[in-house]
Short mmCIF file of C-alpha atoms and ligand atoms in Angstrom, two decimals:
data_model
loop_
_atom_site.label_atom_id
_atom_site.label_comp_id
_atom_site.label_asym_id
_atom_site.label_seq_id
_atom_site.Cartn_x
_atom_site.Cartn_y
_atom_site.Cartn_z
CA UNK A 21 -3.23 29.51 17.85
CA UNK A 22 -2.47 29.17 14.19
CA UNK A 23 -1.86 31.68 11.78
CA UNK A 24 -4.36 33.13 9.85
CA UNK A 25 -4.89 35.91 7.47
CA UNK A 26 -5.80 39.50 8.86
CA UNK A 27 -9.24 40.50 9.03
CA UNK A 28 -10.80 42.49 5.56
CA UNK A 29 -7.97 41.12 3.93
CA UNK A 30 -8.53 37.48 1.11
CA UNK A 31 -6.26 35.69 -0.71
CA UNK A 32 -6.88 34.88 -4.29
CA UNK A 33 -6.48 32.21 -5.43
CA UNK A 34 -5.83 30.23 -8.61
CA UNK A 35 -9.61 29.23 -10.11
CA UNK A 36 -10.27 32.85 -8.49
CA UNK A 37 -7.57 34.67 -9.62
CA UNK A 38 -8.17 34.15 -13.79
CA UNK A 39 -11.47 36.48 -12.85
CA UNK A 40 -9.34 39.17 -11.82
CA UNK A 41 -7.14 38.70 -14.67
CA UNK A 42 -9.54 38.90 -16.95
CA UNK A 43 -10.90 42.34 -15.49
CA UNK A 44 -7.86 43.96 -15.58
CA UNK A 45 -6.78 43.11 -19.17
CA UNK A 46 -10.05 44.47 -19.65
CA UNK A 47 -9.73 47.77 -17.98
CA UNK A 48 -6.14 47.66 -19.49
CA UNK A 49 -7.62 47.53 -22.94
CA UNK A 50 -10.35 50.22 -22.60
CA UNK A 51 -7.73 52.90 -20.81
CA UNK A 52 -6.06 52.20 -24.12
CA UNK A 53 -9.25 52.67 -26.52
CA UNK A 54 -9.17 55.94 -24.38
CA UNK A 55 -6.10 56.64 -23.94
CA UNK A 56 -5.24 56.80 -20.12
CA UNK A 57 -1.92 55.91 -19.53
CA UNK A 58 -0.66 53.68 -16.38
CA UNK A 59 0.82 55.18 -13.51
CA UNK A 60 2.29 53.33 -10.63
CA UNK A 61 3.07 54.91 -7.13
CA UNK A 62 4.48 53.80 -4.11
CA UNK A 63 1.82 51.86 -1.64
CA UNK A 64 2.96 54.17 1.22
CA UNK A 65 3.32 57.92 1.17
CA UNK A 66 3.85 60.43 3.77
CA UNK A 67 1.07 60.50 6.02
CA UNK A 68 0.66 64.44 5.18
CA UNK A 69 -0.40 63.97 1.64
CA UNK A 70 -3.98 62.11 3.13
CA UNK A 71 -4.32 64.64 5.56
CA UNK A 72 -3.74 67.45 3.19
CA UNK A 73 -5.71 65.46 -0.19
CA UNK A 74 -8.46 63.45 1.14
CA UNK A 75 -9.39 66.09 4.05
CA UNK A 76 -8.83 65.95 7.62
CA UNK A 77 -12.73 66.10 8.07
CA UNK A 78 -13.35 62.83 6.20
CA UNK A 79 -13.80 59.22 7.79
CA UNK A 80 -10.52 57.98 5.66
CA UNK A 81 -8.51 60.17 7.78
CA UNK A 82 -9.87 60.08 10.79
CA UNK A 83 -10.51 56.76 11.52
CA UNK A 84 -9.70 54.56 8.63
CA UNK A 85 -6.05 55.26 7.66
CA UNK A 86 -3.20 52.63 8.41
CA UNK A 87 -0.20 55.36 9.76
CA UNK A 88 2.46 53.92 10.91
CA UNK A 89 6.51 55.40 11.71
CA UNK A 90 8.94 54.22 10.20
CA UNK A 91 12.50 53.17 11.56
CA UNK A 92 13.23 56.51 10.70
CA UNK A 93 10.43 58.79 12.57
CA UNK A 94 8.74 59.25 9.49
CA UNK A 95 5.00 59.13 9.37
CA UNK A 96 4.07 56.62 6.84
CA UNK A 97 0.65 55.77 5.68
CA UNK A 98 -0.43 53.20 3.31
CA UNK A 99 -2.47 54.33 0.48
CA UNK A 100 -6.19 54.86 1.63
CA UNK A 101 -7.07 55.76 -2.54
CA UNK A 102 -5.29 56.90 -5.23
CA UNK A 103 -6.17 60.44 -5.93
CA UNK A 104 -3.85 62.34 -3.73
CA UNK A 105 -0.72 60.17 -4.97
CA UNK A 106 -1.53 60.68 -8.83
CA UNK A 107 -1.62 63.96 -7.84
CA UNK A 108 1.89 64.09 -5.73
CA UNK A 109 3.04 62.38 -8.83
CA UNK A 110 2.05 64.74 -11.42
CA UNK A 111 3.18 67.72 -9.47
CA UNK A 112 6.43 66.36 -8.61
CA UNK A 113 6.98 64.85 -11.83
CA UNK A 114 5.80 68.67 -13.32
CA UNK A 115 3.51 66.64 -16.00
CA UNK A 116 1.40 70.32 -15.85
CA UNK A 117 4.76 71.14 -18.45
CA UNK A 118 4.09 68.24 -20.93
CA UNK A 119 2.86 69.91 -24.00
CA UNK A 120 -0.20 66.36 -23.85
CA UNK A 121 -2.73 67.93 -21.98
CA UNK A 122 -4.51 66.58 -20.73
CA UNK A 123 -2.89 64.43 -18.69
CA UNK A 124 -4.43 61.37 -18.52
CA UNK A 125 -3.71 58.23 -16.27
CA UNK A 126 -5.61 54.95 -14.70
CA UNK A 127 -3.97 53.07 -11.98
CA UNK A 128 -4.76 49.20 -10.41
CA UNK A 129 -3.89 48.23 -7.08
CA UNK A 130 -4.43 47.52 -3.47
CA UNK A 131 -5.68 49.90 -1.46
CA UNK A 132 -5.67 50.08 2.53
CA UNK A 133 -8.73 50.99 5.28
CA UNK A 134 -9.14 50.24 8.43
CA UNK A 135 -13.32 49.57 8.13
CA UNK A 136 -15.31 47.35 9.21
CA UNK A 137 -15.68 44.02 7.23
CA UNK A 138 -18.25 43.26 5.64
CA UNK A 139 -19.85 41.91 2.59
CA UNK A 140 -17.98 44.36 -0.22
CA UNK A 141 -15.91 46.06 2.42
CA UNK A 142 -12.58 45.36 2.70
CA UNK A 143 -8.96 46.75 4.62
CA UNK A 144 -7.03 45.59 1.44
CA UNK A 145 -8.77 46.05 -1.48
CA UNK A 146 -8.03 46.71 -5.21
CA UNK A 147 -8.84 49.61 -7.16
CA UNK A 148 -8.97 50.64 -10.62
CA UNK A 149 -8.82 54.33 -11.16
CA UNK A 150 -8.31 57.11 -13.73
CA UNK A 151 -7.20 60.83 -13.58
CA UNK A 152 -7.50 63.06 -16.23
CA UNK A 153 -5.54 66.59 -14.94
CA UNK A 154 -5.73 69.93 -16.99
CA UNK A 155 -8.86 69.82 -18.59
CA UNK A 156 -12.19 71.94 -17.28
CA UNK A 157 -13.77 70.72 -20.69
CA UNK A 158 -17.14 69.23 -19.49
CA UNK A 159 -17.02 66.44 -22.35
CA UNK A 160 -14.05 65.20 -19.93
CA UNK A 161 -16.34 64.59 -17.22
CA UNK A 162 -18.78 62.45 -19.62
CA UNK A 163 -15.61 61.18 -20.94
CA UNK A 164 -14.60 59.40 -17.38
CA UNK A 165 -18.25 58.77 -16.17
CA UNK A 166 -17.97 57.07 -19.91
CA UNK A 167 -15.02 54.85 -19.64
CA UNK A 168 -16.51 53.08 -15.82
CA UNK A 169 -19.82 52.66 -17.37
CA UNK A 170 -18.34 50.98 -20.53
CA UNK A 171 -15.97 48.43 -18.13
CA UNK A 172 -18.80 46.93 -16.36
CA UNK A 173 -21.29 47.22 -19.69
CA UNK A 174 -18.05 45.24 -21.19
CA UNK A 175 -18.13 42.44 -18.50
CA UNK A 176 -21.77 42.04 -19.01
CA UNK A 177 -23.53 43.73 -15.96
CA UNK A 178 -27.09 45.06 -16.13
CA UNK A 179 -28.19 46.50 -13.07
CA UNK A 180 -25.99 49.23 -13.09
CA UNK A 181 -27.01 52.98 -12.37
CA UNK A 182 -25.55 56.32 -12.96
CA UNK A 183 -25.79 58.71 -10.51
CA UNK A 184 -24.81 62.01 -10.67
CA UNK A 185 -24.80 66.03 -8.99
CA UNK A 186 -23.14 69.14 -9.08
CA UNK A 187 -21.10 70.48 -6.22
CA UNK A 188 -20.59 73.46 -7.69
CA UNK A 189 -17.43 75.48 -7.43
CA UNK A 190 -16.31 77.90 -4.17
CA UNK A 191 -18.99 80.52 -4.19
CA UNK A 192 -22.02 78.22 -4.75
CA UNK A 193 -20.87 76.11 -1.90
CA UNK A 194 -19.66 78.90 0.07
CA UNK A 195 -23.41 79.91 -0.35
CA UNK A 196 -24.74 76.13 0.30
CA UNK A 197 -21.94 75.81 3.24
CA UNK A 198 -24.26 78.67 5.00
CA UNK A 199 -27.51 77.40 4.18
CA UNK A 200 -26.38 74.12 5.51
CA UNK A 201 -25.35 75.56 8.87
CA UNK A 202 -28.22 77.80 9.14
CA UNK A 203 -30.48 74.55 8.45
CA UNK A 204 -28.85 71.93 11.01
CA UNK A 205 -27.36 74.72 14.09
CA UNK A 206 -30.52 75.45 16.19
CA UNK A 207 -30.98 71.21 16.43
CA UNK A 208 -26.93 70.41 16.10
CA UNK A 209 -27.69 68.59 20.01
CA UNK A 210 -29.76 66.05 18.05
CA UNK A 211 -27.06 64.68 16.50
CA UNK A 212 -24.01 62.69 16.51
CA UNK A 213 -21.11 63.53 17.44
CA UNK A 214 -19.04 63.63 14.55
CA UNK A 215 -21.88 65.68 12.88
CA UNK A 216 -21.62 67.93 15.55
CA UNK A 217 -17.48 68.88 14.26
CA UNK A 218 -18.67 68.53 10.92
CA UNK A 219 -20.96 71.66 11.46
CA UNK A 220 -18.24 74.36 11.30
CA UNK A 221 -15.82 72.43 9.33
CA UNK A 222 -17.53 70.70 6.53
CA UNK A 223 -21.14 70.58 6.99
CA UNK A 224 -21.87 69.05 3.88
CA UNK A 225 -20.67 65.80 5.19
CA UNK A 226 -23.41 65.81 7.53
CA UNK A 227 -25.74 64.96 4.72
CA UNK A 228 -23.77 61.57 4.67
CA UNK A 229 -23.71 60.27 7.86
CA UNK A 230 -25.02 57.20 8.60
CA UNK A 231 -26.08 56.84 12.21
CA UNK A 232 -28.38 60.72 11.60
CA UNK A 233 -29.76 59.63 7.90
CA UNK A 234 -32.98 59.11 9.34
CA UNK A 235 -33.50 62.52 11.34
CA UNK A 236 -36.25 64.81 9.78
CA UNK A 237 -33.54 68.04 9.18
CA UNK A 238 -31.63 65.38 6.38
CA UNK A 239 -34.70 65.39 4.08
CA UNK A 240 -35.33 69.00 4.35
CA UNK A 241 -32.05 70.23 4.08
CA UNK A 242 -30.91 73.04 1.74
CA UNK A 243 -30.20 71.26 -1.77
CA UNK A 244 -26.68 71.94 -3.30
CA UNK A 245 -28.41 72.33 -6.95
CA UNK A 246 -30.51 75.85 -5.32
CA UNK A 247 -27.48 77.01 -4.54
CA UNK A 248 -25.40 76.64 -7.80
CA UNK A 249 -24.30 79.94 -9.34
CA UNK A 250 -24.55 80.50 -13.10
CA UNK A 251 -21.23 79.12 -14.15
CA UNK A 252 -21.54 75.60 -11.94
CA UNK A 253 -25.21 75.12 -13.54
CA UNK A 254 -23.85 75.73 -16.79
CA UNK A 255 -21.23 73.28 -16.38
CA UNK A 256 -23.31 70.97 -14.89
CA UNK A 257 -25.98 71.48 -17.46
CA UNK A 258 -23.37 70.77 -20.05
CA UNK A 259 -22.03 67.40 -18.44
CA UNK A 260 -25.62 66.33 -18.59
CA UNK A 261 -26.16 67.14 -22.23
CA UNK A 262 -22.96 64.99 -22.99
CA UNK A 263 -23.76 62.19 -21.34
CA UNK A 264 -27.17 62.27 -23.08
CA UNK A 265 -25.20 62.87 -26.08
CA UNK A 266 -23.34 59.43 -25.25
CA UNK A 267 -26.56 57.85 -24.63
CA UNK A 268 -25.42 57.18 -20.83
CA UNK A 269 -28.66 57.55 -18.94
CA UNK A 270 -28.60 59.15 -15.33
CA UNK A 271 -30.59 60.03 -12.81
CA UNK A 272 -29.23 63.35 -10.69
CA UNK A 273 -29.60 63.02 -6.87
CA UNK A 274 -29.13 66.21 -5.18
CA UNK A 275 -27.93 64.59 -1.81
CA UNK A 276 -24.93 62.89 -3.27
CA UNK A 277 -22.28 64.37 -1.39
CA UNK A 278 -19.42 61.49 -1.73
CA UNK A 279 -17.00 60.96 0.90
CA UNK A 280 -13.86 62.72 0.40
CA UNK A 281 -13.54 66.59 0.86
CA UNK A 282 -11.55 67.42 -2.51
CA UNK A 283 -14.83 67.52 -4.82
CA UNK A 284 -16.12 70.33 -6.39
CA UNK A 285 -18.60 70.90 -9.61
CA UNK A 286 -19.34 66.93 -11.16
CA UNK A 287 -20.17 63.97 -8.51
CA UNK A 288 -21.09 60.46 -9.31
CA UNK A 289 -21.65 57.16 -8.45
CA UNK A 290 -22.44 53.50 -10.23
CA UNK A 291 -24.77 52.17 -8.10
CA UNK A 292 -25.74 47.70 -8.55
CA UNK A 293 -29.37 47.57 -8.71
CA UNK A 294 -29.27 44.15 -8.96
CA UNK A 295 -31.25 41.82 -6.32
CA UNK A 296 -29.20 40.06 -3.91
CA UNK A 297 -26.47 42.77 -4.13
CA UNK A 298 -25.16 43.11 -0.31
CA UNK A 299 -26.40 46.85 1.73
CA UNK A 300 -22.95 48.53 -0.04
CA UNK A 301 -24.76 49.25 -3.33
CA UNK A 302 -21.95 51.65 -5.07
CA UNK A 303 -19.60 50.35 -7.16
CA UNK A 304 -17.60 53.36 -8.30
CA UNK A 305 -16.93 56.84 -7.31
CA UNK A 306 -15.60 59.58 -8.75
CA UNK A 307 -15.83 63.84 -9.37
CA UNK A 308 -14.50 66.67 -10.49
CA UNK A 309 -11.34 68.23 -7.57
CA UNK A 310 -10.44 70.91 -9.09
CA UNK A 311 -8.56 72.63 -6.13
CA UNK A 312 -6.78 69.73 -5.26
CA UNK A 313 -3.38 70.00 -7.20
CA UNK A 314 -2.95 73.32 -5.50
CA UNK A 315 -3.92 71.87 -1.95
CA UNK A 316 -0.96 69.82 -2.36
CA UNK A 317 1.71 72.22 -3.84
CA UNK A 318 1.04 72.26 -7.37
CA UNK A 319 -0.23 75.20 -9.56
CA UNK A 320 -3.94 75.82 -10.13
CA UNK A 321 -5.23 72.71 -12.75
CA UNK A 322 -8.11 71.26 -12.87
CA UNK A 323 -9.20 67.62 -12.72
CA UNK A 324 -11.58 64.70 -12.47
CA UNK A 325 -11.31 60.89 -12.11
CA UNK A 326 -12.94 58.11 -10.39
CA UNK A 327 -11.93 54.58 -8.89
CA UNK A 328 -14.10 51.38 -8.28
CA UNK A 329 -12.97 48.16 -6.95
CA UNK A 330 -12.65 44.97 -8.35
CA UNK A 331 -14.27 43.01 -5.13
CA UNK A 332 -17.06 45.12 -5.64
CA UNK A 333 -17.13 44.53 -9.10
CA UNK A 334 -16.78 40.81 -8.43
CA UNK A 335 -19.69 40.66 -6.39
CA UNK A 336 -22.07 42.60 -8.51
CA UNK A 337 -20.93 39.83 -11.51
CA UNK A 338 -22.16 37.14 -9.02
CA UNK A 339 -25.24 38.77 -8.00
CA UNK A 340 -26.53 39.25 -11.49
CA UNK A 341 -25.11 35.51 -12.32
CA UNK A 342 -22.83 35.95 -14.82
CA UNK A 343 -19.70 33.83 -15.68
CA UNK A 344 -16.76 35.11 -17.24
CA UNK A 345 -15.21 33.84 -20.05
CA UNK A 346 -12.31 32.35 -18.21
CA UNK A 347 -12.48 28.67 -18.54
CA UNK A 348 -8.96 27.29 -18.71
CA UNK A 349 -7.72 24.90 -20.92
CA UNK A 350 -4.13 23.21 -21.84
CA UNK A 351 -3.39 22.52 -25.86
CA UNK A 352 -1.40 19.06 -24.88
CA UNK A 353 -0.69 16.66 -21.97
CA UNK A 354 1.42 14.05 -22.55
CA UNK A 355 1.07 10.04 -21.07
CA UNK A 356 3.35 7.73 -20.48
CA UNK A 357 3.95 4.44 -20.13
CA UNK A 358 7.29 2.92 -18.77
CA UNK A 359 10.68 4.59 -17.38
CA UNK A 360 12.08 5.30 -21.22
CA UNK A 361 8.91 7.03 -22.20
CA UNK A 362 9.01 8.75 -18.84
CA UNK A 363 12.29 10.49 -19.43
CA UNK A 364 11.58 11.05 -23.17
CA UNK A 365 8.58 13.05 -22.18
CA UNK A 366 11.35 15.66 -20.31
CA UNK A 367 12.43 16.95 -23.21
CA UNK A 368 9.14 16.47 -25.45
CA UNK A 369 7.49 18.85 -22.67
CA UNK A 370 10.51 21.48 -22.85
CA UNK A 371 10.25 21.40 -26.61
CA UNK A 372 6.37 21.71 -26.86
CA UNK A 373 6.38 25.16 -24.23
CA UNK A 374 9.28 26.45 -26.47
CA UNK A 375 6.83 26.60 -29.53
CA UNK A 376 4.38 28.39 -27.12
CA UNK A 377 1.98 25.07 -26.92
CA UNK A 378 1.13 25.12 -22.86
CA UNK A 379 1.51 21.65 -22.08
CA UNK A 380 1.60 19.59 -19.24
CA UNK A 381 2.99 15.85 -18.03
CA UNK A 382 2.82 13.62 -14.87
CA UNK A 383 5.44 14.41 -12.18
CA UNK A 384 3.40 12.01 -9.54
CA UNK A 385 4.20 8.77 -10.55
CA UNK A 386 0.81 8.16 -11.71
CA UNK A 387 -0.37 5.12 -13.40
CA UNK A 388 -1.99 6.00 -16.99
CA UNK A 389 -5.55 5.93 -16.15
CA UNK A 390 -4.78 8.36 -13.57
CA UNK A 391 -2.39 10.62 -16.10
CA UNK A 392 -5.55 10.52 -18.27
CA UNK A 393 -7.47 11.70 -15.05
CA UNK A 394 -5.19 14.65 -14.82
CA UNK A 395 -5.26 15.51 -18.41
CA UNK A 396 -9.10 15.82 -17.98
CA UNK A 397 -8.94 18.10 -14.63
CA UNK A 398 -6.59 20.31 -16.60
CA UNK A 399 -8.95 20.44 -19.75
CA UNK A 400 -6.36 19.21 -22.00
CA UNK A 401 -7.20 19.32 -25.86
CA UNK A 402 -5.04 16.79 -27.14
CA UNK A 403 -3.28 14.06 -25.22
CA UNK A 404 -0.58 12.16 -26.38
CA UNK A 405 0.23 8.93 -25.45
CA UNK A 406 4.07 7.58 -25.50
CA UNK A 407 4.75 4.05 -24.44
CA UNK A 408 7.95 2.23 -25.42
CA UNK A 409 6.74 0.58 -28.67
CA UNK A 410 5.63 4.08 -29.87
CA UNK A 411 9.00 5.02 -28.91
CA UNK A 412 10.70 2.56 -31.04
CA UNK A 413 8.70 3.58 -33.90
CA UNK A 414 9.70 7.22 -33.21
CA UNK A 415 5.80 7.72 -32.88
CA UNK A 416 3.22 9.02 -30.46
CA UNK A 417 -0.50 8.84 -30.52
CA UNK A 418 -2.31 12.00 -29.90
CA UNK A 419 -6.36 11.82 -28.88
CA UNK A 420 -8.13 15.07 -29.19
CA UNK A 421 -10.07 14.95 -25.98
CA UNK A 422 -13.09 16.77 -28.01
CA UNK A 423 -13.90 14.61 -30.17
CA UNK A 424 -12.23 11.17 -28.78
CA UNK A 425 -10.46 10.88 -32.38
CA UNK A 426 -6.92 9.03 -32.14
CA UNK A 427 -4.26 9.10 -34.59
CA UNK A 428 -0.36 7.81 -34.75
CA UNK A 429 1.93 10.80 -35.51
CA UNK A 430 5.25 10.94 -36.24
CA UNK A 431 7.06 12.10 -33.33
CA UNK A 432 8.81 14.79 -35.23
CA UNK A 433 5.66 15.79 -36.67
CA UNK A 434 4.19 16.49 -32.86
CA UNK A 435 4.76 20.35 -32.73
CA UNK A 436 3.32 21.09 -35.75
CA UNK A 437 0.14 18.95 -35.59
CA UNK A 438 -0.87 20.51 -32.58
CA UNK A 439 0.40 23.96 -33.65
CA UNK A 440 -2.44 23.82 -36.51
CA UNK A 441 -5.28 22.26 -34.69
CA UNK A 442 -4.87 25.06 -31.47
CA UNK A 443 -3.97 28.26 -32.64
P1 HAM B 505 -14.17 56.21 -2.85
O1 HAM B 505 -15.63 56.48 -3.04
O2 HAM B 505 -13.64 56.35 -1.49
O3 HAM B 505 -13.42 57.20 -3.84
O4 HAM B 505 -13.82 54.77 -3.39
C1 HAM B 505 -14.10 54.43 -4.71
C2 HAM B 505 -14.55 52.98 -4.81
O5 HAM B 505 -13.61 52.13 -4.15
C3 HAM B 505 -15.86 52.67 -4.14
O6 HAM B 505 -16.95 53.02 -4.94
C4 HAM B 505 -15.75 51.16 -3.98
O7 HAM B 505 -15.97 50.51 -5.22
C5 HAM B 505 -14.29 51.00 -3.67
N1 HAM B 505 -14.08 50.87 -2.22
C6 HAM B 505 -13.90 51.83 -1.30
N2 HAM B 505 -13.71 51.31 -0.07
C7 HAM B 505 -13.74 49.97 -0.22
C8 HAM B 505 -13.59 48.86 0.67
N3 HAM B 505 -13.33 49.05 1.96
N4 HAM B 505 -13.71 47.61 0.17
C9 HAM B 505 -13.96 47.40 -1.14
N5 HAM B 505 -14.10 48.41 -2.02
C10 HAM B 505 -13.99 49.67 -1.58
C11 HAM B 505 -12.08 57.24 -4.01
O8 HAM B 505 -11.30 56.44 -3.56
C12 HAM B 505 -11.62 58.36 -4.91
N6 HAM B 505 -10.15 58.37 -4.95
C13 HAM B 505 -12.21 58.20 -6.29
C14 HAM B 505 -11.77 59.29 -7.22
C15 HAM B 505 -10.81 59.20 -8.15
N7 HAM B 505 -12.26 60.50 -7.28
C16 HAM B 505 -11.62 61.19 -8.21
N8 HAM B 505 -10.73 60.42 -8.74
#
């Protein structure tokens, strides 16, 4: 059998791959409008960091994550998010001591889970992210919720919805935590049996699984926002009135729980409302963790990011129909005619790309209505011609493909005649 390309994994490819380009210098450009900083960590950490940041309840770790040892006996995993390694980073790298606080950073890059495929779901797959650590300022929060709704507002996207809820900090879940076991214990039988573990170790997950969402106990179960002591509804009160302030509308949804165990206080996802969107409707995710840091070592700080993917972003793009800017085009191809013109043309091309003109000649041994062919498939604005006569004359006629205009210029006069009519 041949080879072929693991499953939930695609390759881009070029005519794909200017899309994803044009994202990123994007997201690059609003994390600097904002000021998030990149960060860059290794695609494999110890396997202890996931079990310790995302939560050993969660699906990530128990099923999803790709652990492998390495020649060493070390338990390796590749990344399954980004969270826990910004914050490894920031602890090990004692950023808590950098007199910028806060500390604020956005990451891009592939991402690893062993899920099912499926239309938006992926076992490589590329996130953008950004941390801000330090800060319990709820204008952060609107701040972050801010900077995702602005990227896909940016590209053009419509459909998009905010959705947001409070998981309050330790005592109001405490408090929730035993509401929640109270509510599901006497009919725990009735349901799977990962919900059954989840019970006594993180009940709150039940409210997200997927094979019991239809059971009559999920739609009366105790809401999170009952249970929120005066503190978390004043901070969640005040994230609201910020965002309102930003003129980001919202709707709150008491049963978004999110899948990853280090949230506490602000949840929210970016839902694609748009028709045709596949069953995975969320686009981003993100909260408030602010135990996290210590979970993994550090000292007590805050913090609050989110991450989306770019596949995800992709498809919502194509489901509302909209085409990015990202047409390419070369400023000059040059035709030839005959081996003397063929050889000049080396070191015309080397001399064009050294003024920063992207140009382009014939390396097939084309004949010249097929040169022109390839000038067209390449969108080339000007084309210019060199046959041996021209040569002679120590000109070359250059065609702007536009406007099918055709004029003799002096060879030495090349650079600069295209330099004015493309920049
Ligand atoms: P998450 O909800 O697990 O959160 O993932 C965030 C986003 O990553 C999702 O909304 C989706 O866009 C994308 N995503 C997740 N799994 C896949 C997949 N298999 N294929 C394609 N896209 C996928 C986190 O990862 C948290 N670290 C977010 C965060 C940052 N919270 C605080 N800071």
């Amino acid at each position: 059998m041949s080879i072929q390309i693991p499953r939930g994994t695609q390759d881009i490819l070029p005519g794909q791959v200017e899309k994803w380009q044009y994202i990123e210098q994007k997201a690059r450009a609003l994390c600097n409008n904002y000021q998030y900083k990149e960060i860059r960590t290794p695609i494999f950490e110890q396997t202890e960091l996931f079990l310790r940041g995302v939560g050993d309840t969660t699906d990530i770790v128990q099923k999803e994550m790709y652990t492998f040892e390495d020649r060493g006996g070390r338990s390796l995993t590749l990344r399954p998010e980004g969270t826990a390694a910004v914050v490894r980073s920031y602890i090990e790298n004692k950023m808590y001591g950098d007199p910028n606080q806060p500390i604020k950073l956005f990451y891009m890059g592939p991402m690893f889970r062993y899920e099912r495929p499926q239309a938006g779901r992926y076992r490589q797959f590329v996130q953008f992210g950004v941390e801000a650590l330090g800060s319990q300022d709820p204008a952060i929060d609107a701040e972050v919720i801010s900077l995702a709704m602005k990227l896909y507002e940016s590209l053009g996207l419509k459909n998009i919805q905010l959705v947001i809820n409070s998981l309050g900090d330790k005592e109001s879940r405490l408090a929730h935590r035993e509401a929640l076991i109270n509510h599901f214990q006497p009919r725990i039988g009735e349901f799977c049996s990962d919900c059954q573990k989840r019970l006594e170790k993180n009940p709150l997950r039940i409210l997200d699984c997927k094979k019991d969402r239809d059971h009559e106990l999920m739609a009366t179960a105790p809401s999170i926002l009952d249970y929120l002591n005066e503190e978390s509804k004043r901070y969640f009160d005040k994230v609201q009135e910020y965002l309102t302030l930003l003129n980001i509308p919202f709707t709150v949804d008491s049963t978004l729980v999110r899948g990853l165990d280090y949230y506490n206080h602000t949840a929210f996802e970016i839902m694609s409302n748009a028709e045709g969107f596949g069953a995975i409707t969320t686009l981003c995710g993100g909260g408030r963790y602010n135990g996290l840091v210590e979970e993994i070592g550090g000292p007590e700080t805050p913090g609050i990011g989110f991450a989306l993917s770019i596949e995800r972003l992709l498809a919502a793009l194509e489901a509302e129909g909209i085409e990015l800017p990202v047409e390419e085009t070369i400023d000059c191809y040059i035709v030839t005619l005959g081996d003397k013109a063929k050889d000049y043309a080396v070191k015309l091309l080397s001399d064009l790309r050294a003024e920063g003109i992207s140009a382009e000649k014939d390396y097939m041994d084309r004949k010249m209505k097929a040169q022109f062919k390839a000038a067209d498939r390449m969108k080339a604005q000007f084309v210019a011609i060199l046959g041996e006569d021209e040569l002679e004359k120590e000109v070359i006629n250059v065609k702007q493909m536009a406007t099918g205009e055709q004029e003799e210029v002096s060879l030495s006069q090349l650079i600069p005649y295209i330099k004015q009519r493309t920049s």
